[in-house]
CSV table of C-alpha atoms in Angstrom, one decimal:
chain,number,residue,atom,x,y,z
A,231,UNK,CA,17.3,11.5,9.3
A,232,UNK,CA,15.1,11.5,6.3
A,233,UNK,CA,11.3,11.9,6.5
A,234,UNK,CA,10.9,9.3,3.7
A,235,UNK,CA,12.4,5.9,4.3
A,236,UNK,CA,14.0,3.9,1.5
A,237,UNK,CA,11.3,1.3,2.0
A,238,UNK,CA,8.6,3.9,1.3
A,239,UNK,CA,10.4,5.0,-1.9
A,240,UNK,CA,10.9,1.5,-3.2
A,241,UNK,CA,7.4,0.2,-2.3
A,242,UNK,CA,5.5,3.3,-3.2
A,243,UNK,CA,3.8,3.4,0.2
A,244,UNK,CA,2.6,6.5,2.0
A,245,UNK,CA,5.0,8.4,4.2
A,246,UNK,CA,2.1,9.2,6.6
A,247,UNK,CA,1.6,6.4,9.1
A,248,UNK,CA,-1.4,5.8,11.4
A,249,UNK,CA,-1.0,6.7,15.0
A,250,UNK,CA,0.1,3.6,16.8
A,251,UNK,CA,1.3,3.5,20.4
A,252,UNK,CA,2.8,0.0,20.0
A,253,UNK,CA,5.0,1.0,17.1
A,254,UNK,CA,8.4,2.4,17.9
A,255,UNK,CA,8.5,5.3,15.4
A,256,UNK,CA,10.6,8.3,16.5
A,257,UNK,CA,10.0,11.8,15.0
A,258,UNK,CA,12.6,13.4,12.7
A,259,UNK,CA,15.0,15.8,14.4
A,260,UNK,CA,16.4,18.7,12.5
A,261,UNK,CA,18.9,21.4,13.7
A,262,UNK,CA,17.2,24.8,13.1
A,263,UNK,CA,17.8,28.5,13.8
A,264,UNK,CA,16.0,29.9,16.8
A,265,UNK,CA,14.3,33.1,15.8
A,266,UNK,CA,14.4,34.4,19.4
A,267,UNK,CA,18.1,34.3,20.2
A,268,UNK,CA,19.5,33.3,16.7
A,269,UNK,CA,21.3,30.3,18.2
A,270,UNK,CA,20.8,26.7,17.0
A,271,UNK,CA,17.8,24.8,18.3
A,272,UNK,CA,16.0,21.5,17.5
A,273,UNK,CA,12.9,21.0,15.4
A,274,UNK,CA,11.1,17.6,15.7
A,275,UNK,CA,8.7,16.6,12.9
A,276,UNK,CA,6.2,13.7,12.8
A,277,UNK,CA,4.2,12.8,9.7
A,278,UNK,CA,1.1,10.9,10.8
A,279,UNK,CA,-2.6,10.4,10.2
A,280,UNK,CA,-5.5,11.3,12.4
A,281,UNK,CA,-8.1,8.5,12.2
A,282,UNK,CA,-11.2,9.5,10.1
A,283,UNK,CA,-9.6,12.9,9.3
A,284,UNK,CA,-6.5,13.4,7.2
A,285,UNK,CA,-2.7,13.5,7.1
A,286,UNK,CA,-1.0,16.1,9.3
A,287,UNK,CA,2.5,17.3,10.0
A,288,UNK,CA,3.2,17.8,13.7
A,289,UNK,CA,6.3,20.0,14.4
A,290,UNK,CA,7.8,21.2,17.6
A,291,UNK,CA,10.8,23.5,18.1
A,292,UNK,CA,12.8,24.0,21.3
A,293,UNK,CA,15.9,26.1,22.0
A,294,UNK,CA,18.2,24.9,24.8
A,295,UNK,CA,20.0,28.3,24.8
A,296,UNK,CA,17.1,30.7,25.6
A,297,UNK,CA,14.3,28.2,26.4
A,298,UNK,CA,12.0,29.4,23.7
A,299,UNK,CA,9.6,26.8,22.2
A,300,UNK,CA,6.9,26.6,19.6
A,301,UNK,CA,4.5,23.9,18.4
A,302,UNK,CA,2.5,23.8,15.1
A,303,UNK,CA,0.2,21.5,13.2
A,304,UNK,CA,-0.1,21.7,9.4
A,305,UNK,CA,-2.5,19.9,7.2
A,306,UNK,CA,-0.7,17.6,4.7
A,307,UNK,CA,-3.9,16.7,2.9
A,308,UNK,CA,-4.9,17.8,-0.6
A,309,UNK,CA,-6.6,21.1,-1.4
A,310,UNK,CA,-10.3,20.3,-1.9
A,311,UNK,CA,-12.1,20.9,-5.3
A,312,UNK,CA,-14.2,23.7,-3.7
A,313,UNK,CA,-13.8,26.2,-0.9
A,314,UNK,CA,-16.1,26.0,2.1
A,315,UNK,CA,-17.8,28.6,4.3
A,316,UNK,CA,-19.3,27.9,7.7
A,317,UNK,CA,-21.7,30.4,9.3
A,318,UNK,CA,-22.7,29.7,12.9
A,319,UNK,CA,-25.2,31.5,15.0
A,320,UNK,CA,-23.7,31.3,18.6
A,321,UNK,CA,-26.7,31.4,20.9
A,322,UNK,CA,-25.7,29.6,24.1
A,323,UNK,CA,-22.5,28.9,26.0
A,324,UNK,CA,-22.7,25.3,24.8
A,325,UNK,CA,-22.0,26.5,21.3
A,326,UNK,CA,-18.6,27.7,22.6
A,327,UNK,CA,-17.6,24.1,23.1
A,328,UNK,CA,-18.0,23.2,19.4
A,329,UNK,CA,-14.8,21.9,18.0
A,330,UNK,CA,-13.3,23.9,15.1
A,331,UNK,CA,-10.6,22.9,12.6
A,332,UNK,CA,-9.2,26.2,11.2
A,333,UNK,CA,-6.7,25.9,8.4
A,334,UNK,CA,-4.1,28.6,8.0
A,335,UNK,CA,-5.8,29.6,4.7
A,336,UNK,CA,-9.1,30.2,6.5
A,337,UNK,CA,-10.5,33.7,7.3
A,338,UNK,CA,-12.5,34.0,10.6
A,339,UNK,CA,-15.1,36.8,10.9
A,340,UNK,CA,-17.5,38.1,13.5
A,341,UNK,CA,-19.7,40.6,11.6
A,342,UNK,CA,-21.4,42.1,14.7
A,343,UNK,CA,-18.0,43.4,15.9
A,344,UNK,CA,-16.7,44.1,12.3
A,345,UNK,CA,-13.8,41.7,13.4
A,346,UNK,CA,-11.8,39.6,11.0
A,347,UNK,CA,-8.8,37.3,11.3
A,348,UNK,CA,-7.3,37.3,7.7
A,349,UNK,CA,-6.0,34.2,6.1
A,350,UNK,CA,-2.4,33.1,6.6
A,351,UNK,CA,-2.0,35.3,9.7
A,352,UNK,CA,-2.4,32.4,12.1
A,353,UNK,CA,-1.2,28.8,11.9
A,354,UNK,CA,-3.7,26.0,11.5
A,355,UNK,CA,-5.3,24.8,14.7
A,356,UNK,CA,-7.7,22.3,16.2
A,357,UNK,CA,-9.6,24.1,18.9
A,358,UNK,CA,-13.1,25.2,20.1
A,359,UNK,CA,-15.0,28.4,19.4
A,360,UNK,CA,-14.0,29.6,22.9
A,361,UNK,CA,-10.4,28.7,22.2
A,362,UNK,CA,-10.6,30.7,18.9
A,363,UNK,CA,-11.8,33.7,20.8
A,364,UNK,CA,-9.0,33.3,23.4
A,365,UNK,CA,-6.4,33.1,20.7
A,366,UNK,CA,-7.7,36.3,19.1
A,367,UNK,CA,-7.6,38.0,22.5
A,368,UNK,CA,-4.0,36.8,23.2
A,369,UNK,CA,-2.9,38.1,19.8
A,370,UNK,CA,-4.3,41.5,20.4
A,371,UNK,CA,-2.9,41.7,24.0
A,372,UNK,CA,0.6,40.7,22.9
A,373,UNK,CA,1.8,44.1,21.8
A,374,UNK,CA,-0.3,46.2,24.1
A,375,UNK,CA,2.6,47.3,26.4
A,376,UNK,CA,4.5,48.7,23.4
A,377,UNK,CA,1.3,50.4,22.1
A,378,UNK,CA,0.7,52.1,25.5
A,379,UNK,CA,4.2,53.5,25.4
A,380,UNK,CA,4.0,54.7,21.8
A,381,UNK,CA,0.4,55.6,21.3
A,382,UNK,CA,-1.9,55.4,24.4
A,383,UNK,CA,-5.0,56.4,22.5
A,384,UNK,CA,-4.7,53.5,20.1
A,385,UNK,CA,-3.9,51.1,23.0
A,386,UNK,CA,-7.1,52.3,24.8
A,387,UNK,CA,-9.2,51.6,21.7
A,388,UNK,CA,-7.7,48.1,21.3
A,389,UNK,CA,-8.3,47.4,25.0
A,390,UNK,CA,-11.9,48.4,24.6
A,391,UNK,CA,-12.2,46.0,21.6
A,392,UNK,CA,-10.5,43.2,23.6
A,393,UNK,CA,-13.2,43.6,26.3
A,394,UNK,CA,-15.9,43.2,23.7
A,395,UNK,CA,-14.3,40.0,22.5
A,396,UNK,CA,-14.1,38.7,26.1
A,397,UNK,CA,-17.7,39.6,26.6
A,398,UNK,CA,-18.7,37.3,23.7
A,399,UNK,CA,-17.8,34.3,25.8
A,400,UNK,CA,-20.7,35.2,28.2
A,401,UNK,CA,-23.1,34.9,25.2
A,402,UNK,CA,-25.3,37.6,26.5
A,403,UNK,CA,-26.3,38.3,23.0
A,404,UNK,CA,-26.3,36.1,19.9
A,405,UNK,CA,-23.4,36.6,17.5
A,406,UNK,CA,-22.3,35.1,14.2
A,407,UNK,CA,-19.0,33.3,13.5
A,408,UNK,CA,-18.0,32.9,9.9
A,409,UNK,CA,-15.1,30.7,8.8
A,410,UNK,CA,-14.3,30.9,5.1
A,411,UNK,CA,-11.6,28.6,3.7
A,412,UNK,CA,-10.8,28.5,0.0
A,413,UNK,CA,-8.8,25.3,0.5
A,414,UNK,CA,-11.9,23.5,1.9
A,415,UNK,CA,-10.0,22.0,4.8
A,416,UNK,CA,-11.7,23.7,7.7
A,417,UNK,CA,-14.5,22.3,9.7
A,418,UNK,CA,-17.1,23.3,12.4
A,419,UNK,CA,-18.7,20.6,14.5
A,420,UNK,CA,-22.3,19.7,14.2
A,421,UNK,CA,-23.2,18.4,17.7
A,422,UNK,CA,-26.6,17.1,16.6
A,423,UNK,CA,-25.2,15.0,13.7
A,424,UNK,CA,-26.6,13.3,11.7
A,425,UNK,CA,-29.6,15.7,12.1
A,426,UNK,CA,-29.5,19.1,10.5
A,427,UNK,CA,-28.0,21.9,12.6
A,428,UNK,CA,-30.4,24.9,12.4
A,429,UNK,CA,-27.7,27.2,13.7
A,430,UNK,CA,-25.0,26.1,11.2
A,431,UNK,CA,-25.0,26.9,7.5
A,432,UNK,CA,-22.4,25.3,5.2
A,433,UNK,CA,-21.9,26.5,1.7
A,434,UNK,CA,-19.4,25.4,-1.0
A,435,UNK,CA,-18.0,27.8,-3.5
A,436,UNK,CA,-15.7,28.0,-6.5
A,437,UNK,CA,-12.4,29.6,-5.8
A,438,UNK,CA,-11.4,32.9,-7.5
A,439,UNK,CA,-8.2,33.4,-9.5
A,440,UNK,CA,-6.8,35.4,-6.6
A,441,UNK,CA,-7.6,32.6,-4.1
A,442,UNK,CA,-5.9,30.0,-6.3
A,443,UNK,CA,-2.8,32.2,-6.3
A,444,UNK,CA,-2.9,32.5,-2.5
A,445,UNK,CA,-3.0,28.7,-2.2
A,446,UNK,CA,-0.1,28.4,-4.7
A,447,UNK,CA,-2.1,26.3,-7.2
A,448,UNK,CA,-2.0,28.9,-10.0
A,449,UNK,CA,1.0,30.9,-11.3
A,450,UNK,CA,1.1,34.6,-10.2
A,451,UNK,CA,1.2,35.8,-13.8
A,452,UNK,CA,-1.9,33.8,-14.8
A,453,UNK,CA,-5.0,36.1,-14.7
A,454,UNK,CA,-7.2,34.1,-17.0
A,455,UNK,CA,-10.4,32.6,-15.8
A,456,UNK,CA,-11.0,28.9,-16.5
A,457,UNK,CA,-13.0,28.4,-19.6
A,458,UNK,CA,-14.6,25.0,-19.8
A,459,UNK,CA,-17.2,25.8,-22.4
A,460,UNK,CA,-15.2,24.1,-25.2
A,461,UNK,CA,-12.8,21.3,-25.6
A,462,UNK,CA,-9.3,22.9,-25.6
A,463,UNK,CA,-8.0,20.1,-27.9
A,464,UNK,CA,-10.7,20.8,-30.4
A,465,UNK,CA,-12.2,17.4,-30.1
A,466,UNK,CA,-15.7,16.8,-31.5
A,467,UNK,CA,-18.3,16.2,-28.8
A,468,UNK,CA,-19.6,13.1,-30.6
A,469,UNK,CA,-16.1,11.7,-30.6
A,470,UNK,CA,-15.8,12.3,-26.8
A,471,UNK,CA,-19.0,10.2,-26.3
A,472,UNK,CA,-17.3,7.2,-27.8
A,473,UNK,CA,-14.0,7.2,-25.9
A,474,UNK,CA,-12.8,7.3,-22.3
A,475,UNK,CA,-10.6,10.2,-21.5
A,476,UNK,CA,-7.7,9.6,-19.1
A,477,UNK,CA,-5.7,12.3,-17.3
A,478,UNK,CA,-3.2,12.1,-14.5
A,479,UNK,CA,-4.1,13.1,-10.9
A,480,UNK,CA,-3.2,12.4,-7.3
A,481,UNK,CA,-5.0,9.9,-5.0
A,482,UNK,CA,-7.2,11.8,-2.4
A,483,UNK,CA,-6.2,9.2,0.2
A,484,UNK,CA,-2.4,8.7,-0.1
A,485,UNK,CA,-1.6,11.4,-2.6
A,486,UNK,CA,0.2,8.9,-4.8
A,487,UNK,CA,0.1,9.4,-8.6
A,488,UNK,CA,-3.1,7.9,-10.1
A,489,UNK,CA,-5.2,8.2,-13.2
A,490,UNK,CA,-8.8,9.5,-13.6
A,491,UNK,CA,-11.1,8.2,-16.3
A,492,UNK,CA,-13.8,10.4,-17.7
A,493,UNK,CA,-16.6,9.6,-20.1
A,494,UNK,CA,-19.8,11.2,-21.4
A,495,UNK,CA,-22.8,8.9,-20.8
A,496,UNK,CA,-26.5,9.4,-21.8
A,497,UNK,CA,-29.0,8.2,-19.2
A,498,UNK,CA,-32.2,6.8,-20.8
A,499,UNK,CA,-35.3,9.0,-20.2
A,500,UNK,CA,-33.1,11.7,-18.7
A,501,UNK,CA,-30.0,13.5,-20.0
A,502,UNK,CA,-26.3,13.3,-20.6
A,503,UNK,CA,-23.8,13.2,-17.7
A,504,UNK,CA,-20.1,13.1,-17.2
A,505,UNK,CA,-18.8,10.2,-15.1
A,506,UNK,CA,-15.3,10.4,-13.6
A,507,UNK,CA,-13.6,7.5,-11.8
A,508,UNK,CA,-10.3,7.3,-10.0
A,509,UNK,CA,-8.5,4.1,-9.0
A,510,UNK,CA,-5.2,4.2,-7.0
A,511,UNK,CA,-2.9,1.3,-7.5
A,512,UNK,CA,-0.8,2.3,-4.5
A,513,UNK,CA,-3.4,2.1,-1.7
A,514,UNK,CA,-6.4,0.6,-3.5
A,515,UNK,CA,-8.7,3.6,-3.0
A,516,UNK,CA,-11.5,4.0,-5.5
A,517,UNK,CA,-13.8,6.9,-6.0
A,518,UNK,CA,-16.3,8.1,-8.6
A,519,UNK,CA,-18.1,11.3,-9.3
A,520,UNK,CA,-20.8,12.4,-11.6
A,521,UNK,CA,-21.5,15.9,-13.0
A,522,UNK,CA,-24.4,16.9,-15.2
A,523,UNK,CA,-23.5,17.4,-18.9
A,524,UNK,CA,-26.5,19.6,-19.5
A,525,UNK,CA,-27.6,23.1,-18.6
A,526,UNK,CA,-29.4,24.2,-15.4
A,527,UNK,CA,-33.1,23.5,-15.9
A,528,UNK,CA,-35.7,26.2,-15.9
A,529,UNK,CA,-37.3,24.7,-12.8
A,530,UNK,CA,-36.0,22.9,-9.8
A,531,UNK,CA,-36.9,19.2,-9.1
A,532,UNK,CA,-38.0,17.5,-6.0
A,533,UNK,CA,-38.2,13.7,-6.2
A,534,UNK,CA,-39.9,11.7,-3.4
A,535,UNK,CA,-39.5,7.9,-3.3
A,536,UNK,CA,-41.4,5.8,-0.9
A,537,UNK,CA,-38.9,3.0,0.0
A,538,UNK,CA,-41.0,0.0,0.9
A,539,UNK,CA,-38.7,-3.0,0.4
A,540,UNK,CA,-35.4,-4.4,-0.7
A,541,UNK,CA,-36.5,-4.2,-4.4
A,542,UNK,CA,-36.3,-0.4,-4.2
A,543,UNK,CA,-32.6,-0.6,-3.4
A,544,UNK,CA,-31.7,-1.6,-6.9
A,545,UNK,CA,-33.2,1.5,-8.5
A,546,UNK,CA,-30.6,3.6,-10.5
A,547,UNK,CA,-30.1,7.0,-9.0
A,548,UNK,CA,-28.3,10.2,-10.1
A,549,UNK,CA,-27.6,12.7,-7.4
A,550,UNK,CA,-26.0,15.9,-8.7
A,551,UNK,CA,-23.6,18.1,-6.6
A,552,UNK,CA,-26.4,20.7,-6.2
A,553,UNK,CA,-28.9,18.1,-4.7
A,554,UNK,CA,-29.8,17.9,-1.0
A,555,UNK,CA,-31.1,14.6,0.5
A,556,UNK,CA,-33.8,14.3,3.1
A,557,UNK,CA,-35.2,11.3,5.1
A,558,UNK,CA,-38.1,12.7,7.1
A,559,UNK,CA,-38.6,9.6,9.2
A,560,UNK,CA,-35.1,9.9,10.6
A,561,UNK,CA,-35.3,13.8,10.8
A,562,UNK,CA,-32.2,13.8,8.5
A,563,UNK,CA,-31.1,16.3,5.9
A,564,UNK,CA,-27.9,16.3,3.9
A,565,UNK,CA,-27.1,19.6,2.3
A,566,UNK,CA,-25.9,20.1,-1.3
A,567,UNK,CA,-22.2,19.5,-1.9
A,568,UNK,CA,-21.9,17.4,1.3
A,569,UNK,CA,-21.6,14.4,-1.1
A,570,UNK,CA,-20.2,14.8,-4.6
A,571,UNK,CA,-22.3,14.0,-7.6
A,572,UNK,CA,-23.0,10.3,-7.8
A,573,UNK,CA,-24.5,7.8,-10.3
A,574,UNK,CA,-25.4,4.8,-8.1
A,575,UNK,CA,-28.3,3.0,-6.7
A,576,UNK,CA,-30.6,3.8,-3.8
A,577,UNK,CA,-28.7,1.3,-1.6
A,578,UNK,CA,-25.4,2.9,-2.7
A,579,UNK,CA,-26.6,6.4,-1.7
A,580,UNK,CA,-27.9,5.2,1.7
A,581,UNK,CA,-24.5,3.4,2.4
A,582,UNK,CA,-22.7,6.6,1.4
A,583,UNK,CA,-24.8,8.6,3.9
A,584,UNK,CA,-24.1,6.1,6.6
A,585,UNK,CA,-20.3,6.2,5.9
A,586,UNK,CA,-20.3,10.0,5.9
A,587,UNK,CA,-22.2,10.5,9.1
A,588,UNK,CA,-21.0,7.6,11.1
A,589,UNK,CA,-17.9,5.7,9.9
A,590,UNK,CA,-16.0,8.7,8.5
A,591,UNK,CA,-17.1,11.3,11.1
A,592,UNK,CA,-13.9,12.8,12.6
A,593,UNK,CA,-15.7,13.5,15.9
A,594,UNK,CA,-16.8,10.0,16.7
A,595,UNK,CA,-13.6,8.6,18.0
A,596,UNK,CA,-10.7,9.7,20.2
A,597,UNK,CA,-10.8,12.7,22.6
A,598,UNK,CA,-13.5,14.4,20.5
A,599,UNK,CA,-16.1,11.7,21.1
A,600,UNK,CA,-18.8,11.6,23.8
A,601,UNK,CA,-20.8,8.5,24.7
A,602,UNK,CA,-24.1,10.2,23.9
A,603,UNK,CA,-22.9,11.3,20.5
A,604,UNK,CA,-21.5,7.9,19.6
A,605,UNK,CA,-24.7,6.2,20.7
A,606,UNK,CA,-26.9,8.6,18.7
A,607,UNK,CA,-24.8,8.1,15.5
A,608,UNK,CA,-24.7,4.3,16.1
A,609,UNK,CA,-28.5,4.2,16.4
A,610,UNK,CA,-28.8,6.3,13.2
A,611,UNK,CA,-26.6,3.8,11.3
A,612,UNK,CA,-28.7,0.9,12.5
A,613,UNK,CA,-31.9,2.7,11.2
A,614,UNK,CA,-30.2,3.1,7.8
A,615,UNK,CA,-29.3,-0.6,7.8
A,616,UNK,CA,-33.0,-1.4,8.6
A,617,UNK,CA,-34.1,0.7,5.6
A,618,UNK,CA,-31.7,-1.1,3.3
A,619,UNK,CA,-32.9,-4.5,4.6
A,620,UNK,CA,-36.6,-3.5,4.0
A,621,UNK,CA,-37.5,-3.6,7.7
A,622,UNK,CA,-38.3,0.1,7.9
A,623,UNK,CA,-40.4,2.1,5.5
A,624,UNK,CA,-39.0,5.6,4.7
A,625,UNK,CA,-39.2,8.4,2.2
A,626,UNK,CA,-36.1,9.4,0.3
A,627,UNK,CA,-36.4,13.0,-1.0
A,628,UNK,CA,-33.9,14.4,-3.5
A,629,UNK,CA,-34.3,18.2,-3.8
A,630,UNK,CA,-32.3,19.6,-6.6
A,631,UNK,CA,-32.8,23.3,-7.5
A,632,UNK,CA,-30.7,22.8,-10.7
A,633,UNK,CA,-33.1,20.0,-11.8
A,634,UNK,CA,-30.2,17.6,-12.7
A,635,UNK,CA,-31.0,14.7,-10.4
A,636,UNK,CA,-32.9,11.5,-11.3
A,637,UNK,CA,-34.4,8.3,-9.8
A,638,UNK,CA,-35.2,5.4,-12.1
A,639,UNK,CA,-38.9,4.7,-12.7
A,640,UNK,CA,-39.1,0.9,-12.8
A,641,UNK,CA,-42.7,1.1,-14.2
A,642,UNK,CA,-41.6,3.3,-17.2
A,643,UNK,CA,-43.3,4.4,-19.4
A,644,UNK,CA,-46.2,4.2,-16.9
A,645,UNK,CA,-46.3,6.4,-13.8
A,646,UNK,CA,-44.5,5.1,-10.7
A,647,UNK,CA,-47.0,4.7,-7.8
A,648,UNK,CA,-44.2,4.9,-5.2
A,649,UNK,CA,-42.5,8.0,-6.6
A,650,UNK,CA,-43.6,11.6,-7.1
A,651,UNK,CA,-41.7,14.2,-9.2
A,652,UNK,CA,-42.4,17.9,-8.5
A,653,UNK,CA,-41.2,20.9,-10.5
A,654,UNK,CA,-40.9,24.2,-8.6
A,655,UNK,CA,-39.7,27.7,-9.2
A,656,UNK,CA,-36.4,28.4,-7.5
A,657,UNK,CA,-36.2,31.1,-4.8
A,658,UNK,CA,-33.8,34.1,-5.0
A,659,UNK,CA,-31.5,32.4,-2.5
A,660,UNK,CA,-31.3,29.2,-4.5
A,661,UNK,CA,-30.5,31.1,-7.7
A,662,UNK,CA,-27.8,33.0,-5.7
A,663,UNK,CA,-26.2,29.7,-4.6
A,664,UNK,CA,-26.3,28.5,-8.2
A,665,UNK,CA,-24.8,31.7,-9.4
A,666,UNK,CA,-27.7,32.5,-11.7
A,667,UNK,CA,-28.7,35.9,-10.4
A,668,UNK,CA,-25.5,37.5,-11.9
A,669,UNK,CA,-25.6,35.5,-15.1
A,670,UNK,CA,-26.9,37.4,-18.1
A,671,UNK,CA,-27.2,35.5,-21.4
A,672,UNK,CA,-29.4,37.8,-23.4
A,673,UNK,CA,-28.7,41.3,-24.9
A,674,UNK,CA,-25.3,41.3,-23.2
A,675,UNK,CA,-23.4,42.7,-26.2
A,676,UNK,CA,-22.7,46.4,-26.0
A,677,UNK,CA,-24.5,48.6,-28.5
A,678,UNK,CA,-22.3,50.1,-31.2
């Protein structure tokens, strides 16, 4: 039985179908070799979608000869543009119940114990922090009988370490869990969403050449770093401003072939930006992203807009990928890189925030949801709607340490009474996140 039906091939539809109990859709069965007894067993595979999450491949193997079985879940979604690192301070036993999506490319660390689960040593899993610890303990205990027979001293040291891992579940002392995933497909739950989680730090990073090779998106013999400082085709920058560049890509929703349009645009009273838009003819998905076409500013920028009515919703707004968004009245903070760079309106940004925190939150539906969490997020969505309708006054704060964000001044060239723009000196930590501390642009040539 083929995983892709003839109808899907002819119609260009997605081979990943939504979970539907009313649809009679049987998994694919493949005869496979059992790695326990080396007889033939059966592998069952199901290509499906988890609502508000992504496409997955569910596979299950069973052997009728020896009774051995194995189950596995693999992500079938695209590799994200940036890697992601989650750092969580586990302070109470309630933190052990946080749900964790750990991709097989993710590395899990507990610095206090100098413990690390390297990437590609475990299959991807959807679990909790407690389940992650139990899985690590089970992996260490698996070969203990053989170690005790071959090297009792090593077995005793490992047993001592296993007890330390088990003791972490009592949370007698605070410890840190770090999950670093270059594919960007791992996730740690924020139980107080949409509010900021003080115990959880999320950072995005650019993959190294070695990480690209591990993910299979760069040839093994390619050791050159990407150089985007100049146009590889030798095109003149002024010519690029006049035309729309088109290059092939894949749709982030259905993974079908699509085209991305890119153009340089100059924003009045601000600077030049790069606008990229993707439109999928297969599933109809549309997305756009904006990146600054200029350098990082000398000072960071904090823009505070007092939203007083529906007229403020039409203001043009540029949010760069390094910009965080705050709404003090809702006790809400959206970190940098949580939303990609956008050139939109105030209303468009608020709707994107609502979609990200409510509509597209993977832990709002199904077994992962709780009534309190759903009610809290629903109430947050209603407050966003009231701000858009002009029924609730609020302050929208764009804090961009790179200084590449912008909100339209409708009173220009006069000052805007409802908006303040502050310039500030970046901290060492902000420069570190932007990669500026290690960047040297003066006197870098070696002396003869």
